[in-house]
XYZ file of C-alpha atoms in Angstrom:
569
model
C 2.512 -31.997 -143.354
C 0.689 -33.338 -140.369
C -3.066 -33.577 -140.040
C -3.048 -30.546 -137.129
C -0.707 -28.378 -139.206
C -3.119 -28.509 -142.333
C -6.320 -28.132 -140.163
C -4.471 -24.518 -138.811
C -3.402 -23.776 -142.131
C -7.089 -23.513 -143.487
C -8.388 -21.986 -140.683
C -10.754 -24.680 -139.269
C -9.113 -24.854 -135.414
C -6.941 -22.429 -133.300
C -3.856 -23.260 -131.867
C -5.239 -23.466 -128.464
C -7.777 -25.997 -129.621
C -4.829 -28.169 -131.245
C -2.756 -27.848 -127.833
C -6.101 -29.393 -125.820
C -6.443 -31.956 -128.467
C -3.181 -33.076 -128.092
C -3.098 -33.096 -124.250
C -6.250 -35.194 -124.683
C -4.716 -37.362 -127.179
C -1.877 -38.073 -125.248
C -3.680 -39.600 -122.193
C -6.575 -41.723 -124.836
C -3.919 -42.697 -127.072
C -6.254 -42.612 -129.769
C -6.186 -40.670 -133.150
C -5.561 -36.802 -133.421
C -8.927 -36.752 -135.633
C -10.411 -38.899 -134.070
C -9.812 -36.355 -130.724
C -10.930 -33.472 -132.381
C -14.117 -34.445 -133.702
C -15.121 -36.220 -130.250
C -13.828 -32.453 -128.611
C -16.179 -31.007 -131.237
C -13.294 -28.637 -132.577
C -14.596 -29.945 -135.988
C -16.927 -32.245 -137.857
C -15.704 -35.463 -139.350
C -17.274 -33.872 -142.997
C -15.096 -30.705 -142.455
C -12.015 -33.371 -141.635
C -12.456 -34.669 -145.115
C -13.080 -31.502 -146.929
C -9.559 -30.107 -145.400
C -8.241 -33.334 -146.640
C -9.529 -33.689 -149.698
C -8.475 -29.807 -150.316
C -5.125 -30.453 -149.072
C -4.539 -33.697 -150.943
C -6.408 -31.917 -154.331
C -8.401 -35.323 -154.591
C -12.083 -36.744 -153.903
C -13.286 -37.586 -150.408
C -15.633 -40.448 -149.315
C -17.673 -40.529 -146.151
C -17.252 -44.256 -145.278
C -19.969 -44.163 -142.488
C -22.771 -43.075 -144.944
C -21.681 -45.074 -147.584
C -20.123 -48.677 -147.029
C -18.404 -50.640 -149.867
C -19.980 -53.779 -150.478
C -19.003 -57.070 -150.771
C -17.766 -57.428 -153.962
C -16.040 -54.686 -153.981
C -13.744 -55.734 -150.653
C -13.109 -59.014 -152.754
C -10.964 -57.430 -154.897
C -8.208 -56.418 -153.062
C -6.581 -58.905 -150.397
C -7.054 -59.086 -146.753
C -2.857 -58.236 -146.049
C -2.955 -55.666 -148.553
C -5.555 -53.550 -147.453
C -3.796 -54.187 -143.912
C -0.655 -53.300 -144.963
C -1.297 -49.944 -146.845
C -4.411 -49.435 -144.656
C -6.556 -49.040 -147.343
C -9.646 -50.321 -148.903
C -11.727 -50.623 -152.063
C -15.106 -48.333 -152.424
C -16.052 -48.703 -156.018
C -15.574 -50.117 -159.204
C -16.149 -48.559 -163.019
C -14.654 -50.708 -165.621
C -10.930 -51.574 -165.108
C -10.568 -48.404 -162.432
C -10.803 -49.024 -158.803
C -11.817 -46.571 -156.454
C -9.210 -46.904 -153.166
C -10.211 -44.989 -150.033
C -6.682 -44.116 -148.244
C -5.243 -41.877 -145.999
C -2.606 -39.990 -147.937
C -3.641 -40.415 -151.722
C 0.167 -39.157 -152.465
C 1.711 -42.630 -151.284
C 2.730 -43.582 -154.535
C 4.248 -46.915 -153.264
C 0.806 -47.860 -152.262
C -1.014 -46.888 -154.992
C 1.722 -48.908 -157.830
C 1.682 -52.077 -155.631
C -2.338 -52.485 -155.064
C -2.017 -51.426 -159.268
C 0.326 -54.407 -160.039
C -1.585 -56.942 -156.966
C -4.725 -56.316 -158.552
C -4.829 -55.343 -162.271
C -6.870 -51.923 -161.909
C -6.039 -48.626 -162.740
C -6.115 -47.090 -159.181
C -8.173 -43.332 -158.362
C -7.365 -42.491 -155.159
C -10.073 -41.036 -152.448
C -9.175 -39.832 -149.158
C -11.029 -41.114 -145.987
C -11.151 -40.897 -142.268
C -8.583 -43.256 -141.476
C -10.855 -44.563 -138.384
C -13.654 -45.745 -140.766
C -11.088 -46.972 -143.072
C -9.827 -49.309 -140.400
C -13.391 -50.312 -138.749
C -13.557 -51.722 -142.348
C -10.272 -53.539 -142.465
C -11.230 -55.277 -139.155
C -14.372 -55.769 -139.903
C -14.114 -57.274 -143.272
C -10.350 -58.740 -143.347
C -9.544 -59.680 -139.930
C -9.289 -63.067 -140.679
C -7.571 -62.694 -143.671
C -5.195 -60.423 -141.716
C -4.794 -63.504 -139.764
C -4.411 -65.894 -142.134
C -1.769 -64.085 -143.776
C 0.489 -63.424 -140.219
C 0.261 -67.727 -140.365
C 1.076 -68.053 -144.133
C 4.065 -65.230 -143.209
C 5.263 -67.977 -140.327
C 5.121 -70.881 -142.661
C 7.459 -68.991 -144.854
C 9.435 -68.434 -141.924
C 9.730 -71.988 -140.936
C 9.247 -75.687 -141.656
C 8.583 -76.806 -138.394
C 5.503 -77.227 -137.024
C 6.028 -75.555 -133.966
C 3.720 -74.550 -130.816
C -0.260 -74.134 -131.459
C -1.223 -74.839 -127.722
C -0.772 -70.942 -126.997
C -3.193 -68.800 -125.251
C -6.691 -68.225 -127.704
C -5.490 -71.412 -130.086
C -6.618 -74.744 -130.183
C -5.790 -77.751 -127.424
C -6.737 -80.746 -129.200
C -7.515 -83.135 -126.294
C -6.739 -86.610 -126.253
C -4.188 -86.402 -129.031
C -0.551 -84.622 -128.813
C 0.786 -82.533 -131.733
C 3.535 -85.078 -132.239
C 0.754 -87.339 -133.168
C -0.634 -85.152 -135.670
C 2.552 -84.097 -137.521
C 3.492 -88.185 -137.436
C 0.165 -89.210 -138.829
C -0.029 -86.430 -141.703
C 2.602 -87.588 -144.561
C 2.427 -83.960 -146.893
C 5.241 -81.216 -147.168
C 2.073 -78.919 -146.175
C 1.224 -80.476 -142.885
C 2.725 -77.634 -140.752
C 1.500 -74.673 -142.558
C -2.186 -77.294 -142.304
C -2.190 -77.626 -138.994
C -1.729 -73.872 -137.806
C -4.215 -72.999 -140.374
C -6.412 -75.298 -138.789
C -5.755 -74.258 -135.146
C -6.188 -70.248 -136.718
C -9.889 -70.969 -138.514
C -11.242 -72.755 -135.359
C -9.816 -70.087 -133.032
C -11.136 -67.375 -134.607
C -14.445 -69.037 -135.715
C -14.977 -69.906 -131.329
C -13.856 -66.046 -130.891
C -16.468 -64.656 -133.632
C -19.237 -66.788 -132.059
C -19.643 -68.901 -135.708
C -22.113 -71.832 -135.894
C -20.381 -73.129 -138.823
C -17.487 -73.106 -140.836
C -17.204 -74.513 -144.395
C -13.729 -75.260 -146.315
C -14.479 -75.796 -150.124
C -12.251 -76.846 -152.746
C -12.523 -75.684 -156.501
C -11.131 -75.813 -159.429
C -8.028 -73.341 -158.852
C -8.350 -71.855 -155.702
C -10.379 -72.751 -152.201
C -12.293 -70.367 -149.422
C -13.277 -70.454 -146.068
C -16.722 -69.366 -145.452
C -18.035 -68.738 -141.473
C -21.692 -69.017 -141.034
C -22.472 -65.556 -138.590
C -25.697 -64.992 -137.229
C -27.562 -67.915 -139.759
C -25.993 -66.113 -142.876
C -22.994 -67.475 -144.692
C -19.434 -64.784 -145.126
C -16.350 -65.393 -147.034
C -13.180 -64.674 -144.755
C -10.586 -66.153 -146.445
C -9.047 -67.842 -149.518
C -6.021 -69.755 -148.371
C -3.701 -71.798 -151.653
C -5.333 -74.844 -152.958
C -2.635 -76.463 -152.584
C -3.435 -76.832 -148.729
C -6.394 -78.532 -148.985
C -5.190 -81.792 -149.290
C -3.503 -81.389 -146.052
C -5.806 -79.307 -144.590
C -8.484 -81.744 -144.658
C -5.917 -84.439 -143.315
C -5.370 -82.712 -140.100
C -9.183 -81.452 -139.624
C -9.486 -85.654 -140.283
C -6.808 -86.851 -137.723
C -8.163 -84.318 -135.025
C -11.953 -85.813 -135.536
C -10.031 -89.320 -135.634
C -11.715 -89.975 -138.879
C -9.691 -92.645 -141.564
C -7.039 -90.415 -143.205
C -6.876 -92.548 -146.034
C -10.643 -92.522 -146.817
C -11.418 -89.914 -149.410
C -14.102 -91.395 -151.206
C -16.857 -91.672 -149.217
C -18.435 -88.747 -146.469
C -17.216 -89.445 -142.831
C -18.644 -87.652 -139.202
C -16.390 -87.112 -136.736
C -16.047 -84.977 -133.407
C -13.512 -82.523 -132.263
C -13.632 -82.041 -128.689
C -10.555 -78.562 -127.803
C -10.006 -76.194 -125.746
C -10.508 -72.979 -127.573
C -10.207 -69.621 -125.355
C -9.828 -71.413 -122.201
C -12.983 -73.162 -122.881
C -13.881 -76.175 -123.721
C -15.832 -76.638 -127.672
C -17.350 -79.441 -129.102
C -16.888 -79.393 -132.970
C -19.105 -81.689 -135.240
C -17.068 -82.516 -138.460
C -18.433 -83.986 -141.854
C -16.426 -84.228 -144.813
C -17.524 -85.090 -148.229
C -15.726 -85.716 -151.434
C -16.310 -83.081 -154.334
C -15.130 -82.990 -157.563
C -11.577 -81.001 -156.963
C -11.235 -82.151 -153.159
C -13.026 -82.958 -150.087
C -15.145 -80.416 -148.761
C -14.815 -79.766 -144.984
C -17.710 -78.983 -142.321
C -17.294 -78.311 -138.719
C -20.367 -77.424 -136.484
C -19.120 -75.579 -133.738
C -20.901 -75.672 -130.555
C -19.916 -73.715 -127.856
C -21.665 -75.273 -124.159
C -20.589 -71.959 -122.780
C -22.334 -69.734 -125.505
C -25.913 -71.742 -125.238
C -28.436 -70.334 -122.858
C -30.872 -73.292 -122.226
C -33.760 -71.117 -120.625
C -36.875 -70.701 -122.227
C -37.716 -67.296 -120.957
C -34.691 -66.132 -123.008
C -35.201 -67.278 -126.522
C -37.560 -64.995 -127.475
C -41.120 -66.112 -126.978
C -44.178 -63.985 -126.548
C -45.282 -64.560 -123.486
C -49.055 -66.170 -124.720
C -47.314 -68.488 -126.885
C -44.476 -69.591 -124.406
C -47.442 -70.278 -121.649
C -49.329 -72.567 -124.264
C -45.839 -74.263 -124.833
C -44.957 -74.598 -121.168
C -48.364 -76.155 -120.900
C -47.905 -78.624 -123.671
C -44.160 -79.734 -122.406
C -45.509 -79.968 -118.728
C -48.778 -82.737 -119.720
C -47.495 -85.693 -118.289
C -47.962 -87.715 -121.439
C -48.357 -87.152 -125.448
C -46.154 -85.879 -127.864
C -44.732 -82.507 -128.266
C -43.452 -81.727 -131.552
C -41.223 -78.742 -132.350
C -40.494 -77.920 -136.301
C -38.161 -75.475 -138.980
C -36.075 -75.931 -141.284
C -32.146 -76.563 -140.460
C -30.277 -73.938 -138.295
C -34.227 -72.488 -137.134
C -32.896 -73.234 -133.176
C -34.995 -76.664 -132.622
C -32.661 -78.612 -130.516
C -31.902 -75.445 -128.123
C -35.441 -75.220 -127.462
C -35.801 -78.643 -126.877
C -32.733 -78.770 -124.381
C -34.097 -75.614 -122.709
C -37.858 -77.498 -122.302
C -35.298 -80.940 -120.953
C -33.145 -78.628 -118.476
C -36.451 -76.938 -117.367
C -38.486 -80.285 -116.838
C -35.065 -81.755 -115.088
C -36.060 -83.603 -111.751
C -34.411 -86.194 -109.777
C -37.607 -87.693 -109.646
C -38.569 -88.029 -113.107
C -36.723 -90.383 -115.748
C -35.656 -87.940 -119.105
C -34.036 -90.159 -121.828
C -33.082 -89.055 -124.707
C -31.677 -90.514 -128.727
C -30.103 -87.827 -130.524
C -27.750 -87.547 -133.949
C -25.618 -86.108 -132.735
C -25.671 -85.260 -129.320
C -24.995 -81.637 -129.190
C -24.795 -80.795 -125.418
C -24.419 -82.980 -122.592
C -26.819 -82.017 -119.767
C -26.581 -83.476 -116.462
C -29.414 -85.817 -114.943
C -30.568 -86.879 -118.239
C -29.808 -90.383 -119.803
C -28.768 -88.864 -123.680
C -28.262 -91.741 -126.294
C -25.711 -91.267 -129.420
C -27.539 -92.671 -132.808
C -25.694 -94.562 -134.936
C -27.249 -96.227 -138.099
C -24.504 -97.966 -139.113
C -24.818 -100.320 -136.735
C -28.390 -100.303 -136.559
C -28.982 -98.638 -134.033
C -31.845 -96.536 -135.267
C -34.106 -93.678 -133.378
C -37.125 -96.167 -133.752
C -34.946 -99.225 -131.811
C -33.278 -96.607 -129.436
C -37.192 -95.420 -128.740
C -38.245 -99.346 -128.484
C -35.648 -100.030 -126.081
C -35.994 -97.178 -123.964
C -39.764 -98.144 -123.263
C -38.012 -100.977 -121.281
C -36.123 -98.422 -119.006
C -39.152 -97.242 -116.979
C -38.925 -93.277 -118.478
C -41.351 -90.539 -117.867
C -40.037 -88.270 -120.703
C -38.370 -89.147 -124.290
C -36.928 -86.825 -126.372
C -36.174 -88.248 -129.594
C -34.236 -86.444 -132.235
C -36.512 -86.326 -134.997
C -39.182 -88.439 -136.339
C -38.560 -89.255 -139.497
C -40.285 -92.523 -140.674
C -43.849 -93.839 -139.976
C -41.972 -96.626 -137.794
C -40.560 -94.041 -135.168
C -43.479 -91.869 -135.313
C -45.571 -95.849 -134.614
C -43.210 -95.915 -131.638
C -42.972 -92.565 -130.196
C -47.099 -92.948 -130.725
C -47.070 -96.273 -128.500
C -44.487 -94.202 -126.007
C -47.332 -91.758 -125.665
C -50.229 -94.076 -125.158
C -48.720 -95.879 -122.523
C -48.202 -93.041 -120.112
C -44.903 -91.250 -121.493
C -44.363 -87.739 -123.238
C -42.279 -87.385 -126.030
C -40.432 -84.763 -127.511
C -39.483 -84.680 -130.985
C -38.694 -82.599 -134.117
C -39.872 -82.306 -137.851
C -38.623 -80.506 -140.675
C -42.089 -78.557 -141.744
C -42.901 -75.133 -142.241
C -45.217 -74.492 -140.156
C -46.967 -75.836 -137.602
C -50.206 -77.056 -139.309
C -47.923 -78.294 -142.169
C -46.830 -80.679 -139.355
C -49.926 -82.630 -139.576
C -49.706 -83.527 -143.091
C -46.418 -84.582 -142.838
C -47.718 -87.286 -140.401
C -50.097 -88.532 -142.490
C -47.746 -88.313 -145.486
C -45.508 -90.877 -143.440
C -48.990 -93.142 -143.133
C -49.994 -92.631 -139.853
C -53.950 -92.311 -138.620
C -55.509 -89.112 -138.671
C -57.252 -90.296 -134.973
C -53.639 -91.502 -133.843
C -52.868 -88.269 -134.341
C -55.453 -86.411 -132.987
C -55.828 -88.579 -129.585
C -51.708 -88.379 -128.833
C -50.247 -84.966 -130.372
C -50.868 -82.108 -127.500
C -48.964 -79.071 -129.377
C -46.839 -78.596 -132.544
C -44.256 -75.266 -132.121
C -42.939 -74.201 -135.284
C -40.179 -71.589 -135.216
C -37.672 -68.908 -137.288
C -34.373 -67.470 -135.793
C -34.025 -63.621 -136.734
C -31.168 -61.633 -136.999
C -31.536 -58.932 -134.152
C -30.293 -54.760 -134.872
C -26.836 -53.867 -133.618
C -27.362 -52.253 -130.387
C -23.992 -49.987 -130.861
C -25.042 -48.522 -134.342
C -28.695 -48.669 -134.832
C -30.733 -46.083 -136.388
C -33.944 -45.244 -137.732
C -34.759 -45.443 -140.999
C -37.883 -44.904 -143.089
C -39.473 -47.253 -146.121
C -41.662 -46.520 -148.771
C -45.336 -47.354 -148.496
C -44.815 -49.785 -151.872
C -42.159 -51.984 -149.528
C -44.685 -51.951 -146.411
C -47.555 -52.925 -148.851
C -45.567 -55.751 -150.157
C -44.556 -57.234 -146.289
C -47.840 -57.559 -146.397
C -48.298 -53.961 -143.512
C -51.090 -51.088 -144.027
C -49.048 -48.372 -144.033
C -51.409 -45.972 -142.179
C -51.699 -48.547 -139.505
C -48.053 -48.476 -139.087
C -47.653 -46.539 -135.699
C -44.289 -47.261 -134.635
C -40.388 -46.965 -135.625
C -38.197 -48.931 -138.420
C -34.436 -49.517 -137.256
C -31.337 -50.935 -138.628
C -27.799 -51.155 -138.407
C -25.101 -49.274 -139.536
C -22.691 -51.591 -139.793
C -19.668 -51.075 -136.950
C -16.970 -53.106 -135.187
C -18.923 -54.335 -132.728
C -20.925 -55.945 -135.410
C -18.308 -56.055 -138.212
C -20.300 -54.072 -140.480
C -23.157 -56.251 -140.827
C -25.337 -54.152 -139.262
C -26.285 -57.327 -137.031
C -25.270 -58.887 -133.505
C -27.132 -62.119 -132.380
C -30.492 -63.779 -133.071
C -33.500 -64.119 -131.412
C -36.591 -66.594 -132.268
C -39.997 -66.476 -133.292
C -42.304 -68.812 -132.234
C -46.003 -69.840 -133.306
C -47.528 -72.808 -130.919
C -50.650 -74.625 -131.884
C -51.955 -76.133 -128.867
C -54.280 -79.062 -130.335
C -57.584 -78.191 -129.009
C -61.164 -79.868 -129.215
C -61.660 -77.933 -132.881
C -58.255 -79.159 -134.464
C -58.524 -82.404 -133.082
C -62.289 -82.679 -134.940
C -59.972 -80.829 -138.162
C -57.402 -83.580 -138.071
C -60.524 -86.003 -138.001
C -61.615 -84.562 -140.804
C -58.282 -84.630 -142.845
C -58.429 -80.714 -143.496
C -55.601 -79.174 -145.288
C -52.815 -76.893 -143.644
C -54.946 -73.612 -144.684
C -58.096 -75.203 -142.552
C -56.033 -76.459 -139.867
C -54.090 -72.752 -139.364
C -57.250 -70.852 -140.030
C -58.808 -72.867 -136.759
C -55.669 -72.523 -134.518
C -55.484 -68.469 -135.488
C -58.803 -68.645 -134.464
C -57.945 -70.896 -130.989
C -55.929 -68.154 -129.980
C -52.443 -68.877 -131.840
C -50.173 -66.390 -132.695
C -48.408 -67.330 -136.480
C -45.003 -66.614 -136.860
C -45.424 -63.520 -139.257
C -47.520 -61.712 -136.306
C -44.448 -63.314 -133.715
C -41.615 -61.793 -136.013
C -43.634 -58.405 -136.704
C -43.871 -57.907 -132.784
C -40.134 -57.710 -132.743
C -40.160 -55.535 -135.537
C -42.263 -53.650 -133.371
C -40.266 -53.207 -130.412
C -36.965 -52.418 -132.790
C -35.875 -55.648 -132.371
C -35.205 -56.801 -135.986
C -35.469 -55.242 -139.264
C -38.310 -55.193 -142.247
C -35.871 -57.115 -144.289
C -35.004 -59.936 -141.938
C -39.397 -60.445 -141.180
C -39.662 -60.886 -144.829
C -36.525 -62.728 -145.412
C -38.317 -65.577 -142.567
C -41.599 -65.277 -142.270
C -44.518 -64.969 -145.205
C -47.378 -62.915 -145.716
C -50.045 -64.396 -144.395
């Protein structure tokens, strides 16, 4: 029976309401339920209940209640797609399958036999029930239409369609000659599919991993890490080959970690892609940083800083000499501030030089350098050399050792101002990692002019945020006086524009500690990080807690992603 013949049937629309729906649906072209509950001829909980009634089984309301990861693990990416289906629970050997007809028996024995579990059957709105499917197994959707045309084929064939991936400098004769393996073909669409869709999803980074019996493909989205697919280990061999070949790495070396470079058009765009591989106990593990020149904003006002802190760092980056140091742990968005202070100090009439591993954008009017260690050329004898090329600015990568941090030092002295990172916590932290590497407290003091430390945080989904409420025990512990709190918790949903993470995009927090006359006498004095932080708090500097809480202020982020990184202080 169709869905508008059992919503008459039990009395929950009139015929003339079914007759507008229709008209309506007819020029939308989306879903008779869909149309009805946007008409508001019905609610999407009375949809289920007629259903459910109809069907004589359970219903599930996948909007309140999302199935989590684990769950979606069990079944496969084509199956769900196929039988448009998915998983919402588990008890023992029983799985608990949301569908839209309950009754398709066909369904119901093949997801039995695929997966092992006694199947109970739930009926669901079939429009959450696919938000799901392309949320959480598009790409395996994907990777299953390629596996399909591998079956279909041994040959190669085209991958330089519209939204795959244009190697430059290299044809795809080249590739298929170079790669000796029976898998090569079904490789190299596989590869042309994962960097595709990982440019499409905006991904930073994409990791292939070999074990034991199987392999997975994980995309790192918005800083956290998601499983999308879990292709036969018996491609990784060959995957890895052709990821190798396109980087122009050796082939042949599998014992020892290479770097290589992909440069492609991806989308009608052109993406650089940053390669490592390293060998692992069942394989060689692929990496590929993917970075899109189109996708970067390089502006400071846009990254997120309050706008004290950003005119203390604009004031630091715009002394005409000393050394500006910017600090987080990997993946915190150092180097894109850095480029965005470069591309705002750019002037034909200054000198910006830069030595970078690896060079990660290419911006024009500034002299960028390529480390390379192997051949000795270091950022300590890229820094020495470039005091010989008359600069006014030097951004080096990151100082690492006391002999680039003696360098960049001397660079400052002498009339130059550097820019470099450090991996530190926090900004105070900063200055006890320089004196961990050996160098003076007053070399310090008399050439560092501002230390910036910073977080990336996960911002709310626009399309499905909502408010939510916590308990005064989980404000307590963020380290919040609940009566103080005098403003509004959000968080997503979970939707397609976000693919159910509840998540869409990043945004920084920043804490700059200008070094002033009182932590320049702290410095002097070798005081620890609590001493040095407790002065700049009092100098004016916001911390990155109070940075990250203002955004949690203005509905910007959530509790959870504050906590997750920033501490109490």
């Amino acid at each position: 029976m169709k869905l508008g013949e059992v919503l008459l049937n039990q009395g929950l629309i009139s015929e003339d309401m079914l007759s507008q729906a229709l008209e309506e649906q007819k020029a939308d072209g989306e879903r008779l339920g869909a149309t009805l509950i946007r008409m508001g001829f019905i609610s999407e909980d009375e949809l289920l209940q007629a259903l459910s009634k109809y069907f004589g089984v359970r219903s599930v309301n996948l909007k309140a209640k999302q199935p989590n990861e684990s769950v979606l693990k069990l079944l496969p990416g084509d199956i769900a797609a196929k039988y448009m289906v998915v998983p919402v629970a588990r008890f023992g050997r029983k799985l608990t399958l949301a569908m839209l007809d309950p009754q398709d028996v066909t369904a119901i024995e093949d997801i039995k036999f695929a997966t092992g579990f006694e199947i109970d059957p739930v009926v669901a709105n079939i429009e959450d029930i696919i938000k799901i499917i392309e949320s959480h197994y598009r790409v395996q959707r994907i990777f299953s239409d390629v596996m399909f045309e591998m079956d279909m084929s041994d040959a190669i064939g085209d991958i330089d369609g519209p939204g795959e991936v244009q190697v430059k400098e290299r044809k795809e004769e080249d590739l298929s000659s170079v790669v000796d393996d029976s898998d090569s073909g079904p490789a190299l669409k596989l590869a042309s599919k994962i960097i595709s869709d990982a440019v499409a999803m905006n991904v930073s980074d994409v990791h292939i991993e070999p074990y034991e019996n199987d392999m997975r493909v994980r995309y790192r989205i918005d800083g956290i890490l998601h499983e999308v697919m879990k292709p036969p280990k018996k491609l990784n061999r060959a995957l890895a080959t052709v990821i190798k070949v396109m980087a122009k790495l050796k082939v042949e070396e599998k014992r020892l970690p290479q770097d290589g470079r992909i440069k492609a058009r991806v989308h009608n765009k052109i993406i650089d892609i940053r390669v490592s591989t390293v060998p692992t106990l069942f394989g060689e593990k692929v990496a590929l940083r993917v970075l899109d020149r189109a996708a970067i904003q390089l502006n400071l006002d846009l990254l997120g800083f309050e706008a004290e802190t950003l005119k203390c760092f604009r004031r630091a980056i715009n002394t005409p000499y000393g050394i500006v140091l910017v600090t987080g742990p990997t993946g915190s968005g150092k180097t894109t501030t850095l480029y965005s202070a470069l591309t705002e100090l750019n002037d034909p009439g200054l000198n910006i030089i830069t030595a970078e591993d690896p060079i990660e954008y290419s911006v024009g009017g500034i002299n960028q350098l390529q480390v390379n260690e192997r051949i000795g050329l270091t950022f300590a004898s890229a820094l020495r050399s470039y005091l010989r090329q008359d600069p006014n600015i030097i951004m080096v990568g990151e100082i690492r050792d006391l002999e680039t941090a003696e360098i960049a030092i001397r660079a400052s002295l002498t009339g130059h101002l550097v820019l470099s990172t450090v991996h530190t916590n926090s900004a105070a932290a900063t200055i006890t990692r320089l004196t961990n590497m050996d160098v003076e407290p007053f070399l310090i003091a008399s050439t560092l002019l501002a230390v910036q430390s910073q977080r990336l945080l996960r911002k709310v989904c626009p399309k499905c945020r909502k408010e939510v409420e916590y308990p005064d025990e989980a404000l307590i512990d963020a380290g919040l006086v609940p009566k103080k709190v005098d403003f509004k918790f959000y968080r997503g949903d979970g939707c397609k524009h976000c693919r159910g993470t509840g998540y869409k995009g990043r945004i920084g927090a920043f804490e700059t500690m200008l070094v002033t006359g009182t932590i320049r006498e702290a410095i002097l004095q070798k005081a620890s990080i609590a001493e040095i932080e407790k002065v700049a708090v009092g100098d004016g500097m916001i911390t990155l807690r109070d940075s990250a809480l203002r955004k949690l202020h203005d509905g910007v982020t959530t509790l959870e992603e504050v906590i997750r990184e920033t501490k109490v202080e």
